[in-house]
PDB file of C-alpha atoms in Angstrom:
ATOM      1  CA  UNK A   1      71.805 148.318  -7.036  1.00 72.00           C
ATOM      2  CA  UNK A   2      71.978 144.605  -7.397  1.00 82.00           C
ATOM      3  CA  UNK A   3      75.094 144.243  -5.240  1.00 86.00           C
ATOM      4  CA  UNK A   4      74.733 147.156  -2.811  1.00 92.00           C
ATOM      5  CA  UNK A   5      72.831 147.196   0.484  1.00 93.00           C
ATOM      6  CA  UNK A   6      72.094 149.758   3.196  1.00 94.00           C
ATOM      7  CA  UNK A   7      71.634 149.242   6.911  1.00 94.00           C
ATOM      8  CA  UNK A   8      69.735 152.116   8.525  1.00 95.00           C
ATOM      9  CA  UNK A   9      69.343 152.745  12.250  1.00 93.00           C
ATOM     10  CA  UNK A  10      67.330 155.554  13.853  1.00 91.00           C
ATOM     11  CA  UNK A  11      69.621 157.049  16.500  1.00 88.00           C
ATOM     12  CA  UNK A  12      68.023 160.316  17.570  1.00 84.00           C
ATOM     13  CA  UNK A  13      70.051 162.093  20.229  1.00 81.00           C
ATOM     14  CA  UNK A  14      73.370 160.453  19.327  1.00 86.00           C
ATOM     15  CA  UNK A  15      76.324 162.199  17.702  1.00 88.00           C
ATOM     16  CA  UNK A  16      79.126 160.684  15.624  1.00 90.00           C
ATOM     17  CA  UNK A  17      81.315 160.561  18.733  1.00 90.00           C
ATOM     18  CA  UNK A  18      78.682 158.517  20.622  1.00 89.00           C
ATOM     19  CA  UNK A  19      78.588 155.638  18.105  1.00 92.00           C
ATOM     20  CA  UNK A  20      81.180 152.980  17.329  1.00 94.00           C
ATOM     21  CA  UNK A  21      81.049 150.747  14.233  1.00 95.00           C
ATOM     22  CA  UNK A  22      83.279 147.680  13.989  1.00 95.00           C
ATOM     23  CA  UNK A  23      83.658 144.937  11.388  1.00 94.00           C
ATOM     24  CA  UNK A  24      85.487 141.759  12.393  1.00 93.00           C
ATOM     25  CA  UNK A  25      85.296 138.189  11.114  1.00 90.00           C
ATOM     26  CA  UNK A  26      82.023 138.639   9.220  1.00 91.00           C
ATOM     27  CA  UNK A  27      80.269 140.468  12.059  1.00 95.00           C
ATOM     28  CA  UNK A  28      79.169 144.109  11.829  1.00 95.00           C
ATOM     29  CA  UNK A  29      78.739 145.632  15.294  1.00 96.00           C
ATOM     30  CA  UNK A  30      77.129 148.999  16.008  1.00 95.00           C
ATOM     31  CA  UNK A  31      77.262 150.148  19.629  1.00 93.00           C
ATOM     32  CA  UNK A  32      76.882 153.298  21.661  1.00 89.00           C
ATOM     33  CA  UNK A  33      79.760 154.640  23.675  1.00 86.00           C
ATOM     34  CA  UNK A  34      77.824 157.553  25.148  1.00 72.00           C
ATOM     35  CA  UNK A  35      78.640 158.234  28.758  1.00 68.00           C
ATOM     36  CA  UNK A  36      75.698 158.533  31.135  1.00 60.00           C
ATOM     37  CA  UNK A  37      76.041 161.752  33.124  1.00 59.00           C
ATOM     38  CA  UNK A  38      73.078 161.159  35.457  1.00 56.00           C
ATOM     39  CA  UNK A  39      73.555 160.088  39.043  1.00 51.00           C
ATOM     40  CA  UNK A  40      71.798 156.990  40.396  1.00 54.00           C
ATOM     41  CA  UNK A  41      69.215 159.177  42.141  1.00 59.00           C
ATOM     42  CA  UNK A  42      68.377 161.044  38.910  1.00 61.00           C
ATOM     43  CA  UNK A  43      68.248 157.732  37.038  1.00 54.00           C
ATOM     44  CA  UNK A  44      65.835 156.141  39.534  1.00 63.00           C
ATOM     45  CA  UNK A  45      63.456 159.125  39.453  1.00 68.00           C
ATOM     46  CA  UNK A  46      62.797 158.760  35.703  1.00 66.00           C
ATOM     47  CA  UNK A  47      59.713 156.879  34.562  1.00 69.00           C
ATOM     48  CA  UNK A  48      60.848 156.475  30.952  1.00 67.00           C
ATOM     49  CA  UNK A  49      64.160 157.029  29.214  1.00 62.00           C
ATOM     50  CA  UNK A  50      64.257 157.184  25.420  1.00 61.00           C
ATOM     51  CA  UNK A  51      66.847 155.448  23.274  1.00 57.00           C
ATOM     52  CA  UNK A  52      69.058 158.535  23.262  1.00 58.00           C
ATOM     53  CA  UNK A  53      70.021 157.810  26.876  1.00 64.00           C
ATOM     54  CA  UNK A  54      70.380 154.053  26.665  1.00 71.00           C
ATOM     55  CA  UNK A  55      73.414 152.048  25.723  1.00 81.00           C
ATOM     56  CA  UNK A  56      72.884 149.635  22.863  1.00 88.00           C
ATOM     57  CA  UNK A  57      74.791 146.978  20.959  1.00 92.00           C
ATOM     58  CA  UNK A  58      73.502 145.603  17.626  1.00 94.00           C
ATOM     59  CA  UNK A  59      75.224 142.870  15.647  1.00 96.00           C
ATOM     60  CA  UNK A  60      74.693 141.863  12.025  1.00 95.00           C
ATOM     61  CA  UNK A  61      76.207 138.746  10.452  1.00 95.00           C
ATOM     62  CA  UNK A  62      77.715 139.428   7.038  1.00 93.00           C
ATOM     63  CA  UNK A  63      78.405 136.961   4.240  1.00 90.00           C
ATOM     64  CA  UNK A  64      82.022 136.374   3.235  1.00 88.00           C
ATOM     65  CA  UNK A  65      81.706 138.460   0.064  1.00 88.00           C
ATOM     66  CA  UNK A  66      80.144 141.548   1.756  1.00 91.00           C
ATOM     67  CA  UNK A  67      82.334 144.572   2.544  1.00 92.00           C
ATOM     68  CA  UNK A  68      81.423 147.742   4.439  1.00 94.00           C
ATOM     69  CA  UNK A  69      82.044 150.794   2.260  1.00 92.00           C
ATOM     70  CA  UNK A  70      80.827 153.775   4.222  1.00 93.00           C
ATOM     71  CA  UNK A  71      78.822 155.047   7.184  1.00 95.00           C
ATOM     72  CA  UNK A  72      77.091 158.383   7.669  1.00 95.00           C
ATOM     73  CA  UNK A  73      74.960 159.968  10.388  1.00 94.00           C
ATOM     74  CA  UNK A  74      72.502 162.650   9.345  1.00 94.00           C
ATOM     75  CA  UNK A  75      69.452 163.948  11.215  1.00 90.00           C
ATOM     76  CA  UNK A  76      69.474 161.013  13.633  1.00 89.00           C
ATOM     77  CA  UNK A  77      69.680 158.330  10.908  1.00 94.00           C
ATOM     78  CA  UNK A  78      72.784 156.170  10.715  1.00 95.00           C
ATOM     79  CA  UNK A  79      73.268 154.677   7.254  1.00 96.00           C
ATOM     80  CA  UNK A  80      75.873 151.976   6.645  1.00 96.00           C
ATOM     81  CA  UNK A  81      76.562 151.102   3.003  1.00 95.00           C
ATOM     82  CA  UNK A  82      77.487 147.511   2.193  1.00 95.00           C
ATOM     83  CA  UNK A  83      78.614 146.020  -1.106  1.00 93.00           C
ATOM     84  CA  UNK A  84      78.723 142.463  -2.335  1.00 91.00           C
ATOM     85  CA  UNK A  85      81.991 141.770  -4.128  1.00 89.00           C
ATOM     86  CA  UNK A  86      81.579 138.725  -6.344  1.00 80.00           C
ATOM     87  CA  UNK A  87      84.904 137.097  -7.287  1.00 79.00           C
ATOM     88  CA  UNK A  88      85.498 136.463 -10.987  1.00 77.00           C
ATOM     89  CA  UNK A  89      85.449 132.715 -10.375  1.00 77.00           C
ATOM     90  CA  UNK A  90      81.834 132.928  -9.110  1.00 76.00           C
ATOM     91  CA  UNK A  91      80.504 135.294 -11.781  1.00 77.00           C
ATOM     92  CA  UNK A  92      78.387 133.779 -14.542  1.00 82.00           C
ATOM     93  CA  UNK A  93      80.222 133.423 -17.828  1.00 83.00           C
ATOM     94  CA  UNK A  94      79.257 132.310 -21.288  1.00 87.00           C
ATOM     95  CA  UNK A  95      80.816 129.230 -22.813  1.00 86.00           C
ATOM     96  CA  UNK A  96      81.321 129.253 -26.539  1.00 90.00           C
ATOM     97  CA  UNK A  97      80.357 126.176 -28.458  1.00 92.00           C
ATOM     98  CA  UNK A  98      82.998 124.798 -30.847  1.00 89.00           C
TER      99      UNK A  98
END
């Protein structure tokens, strides 16, 4: 819609318990809290590690009139739904002519 927005992140290999979403002072933060179970020796022997084993932290700056409504994780896609709430004082209005 005109006042709704979606933020989508591909997070294959992560579960709902591995992801933390926080909104504070106009900043939307999505981060992983997945614990790494590999030892240093196992870690050093890998040539490439996909995103599902890496920690990440993504931040998005939100306008003052944007609120976070919902978040869902399905088939490795995290979708965060945002909505712009326009106060009545800022909405366009018609003025009648006398």
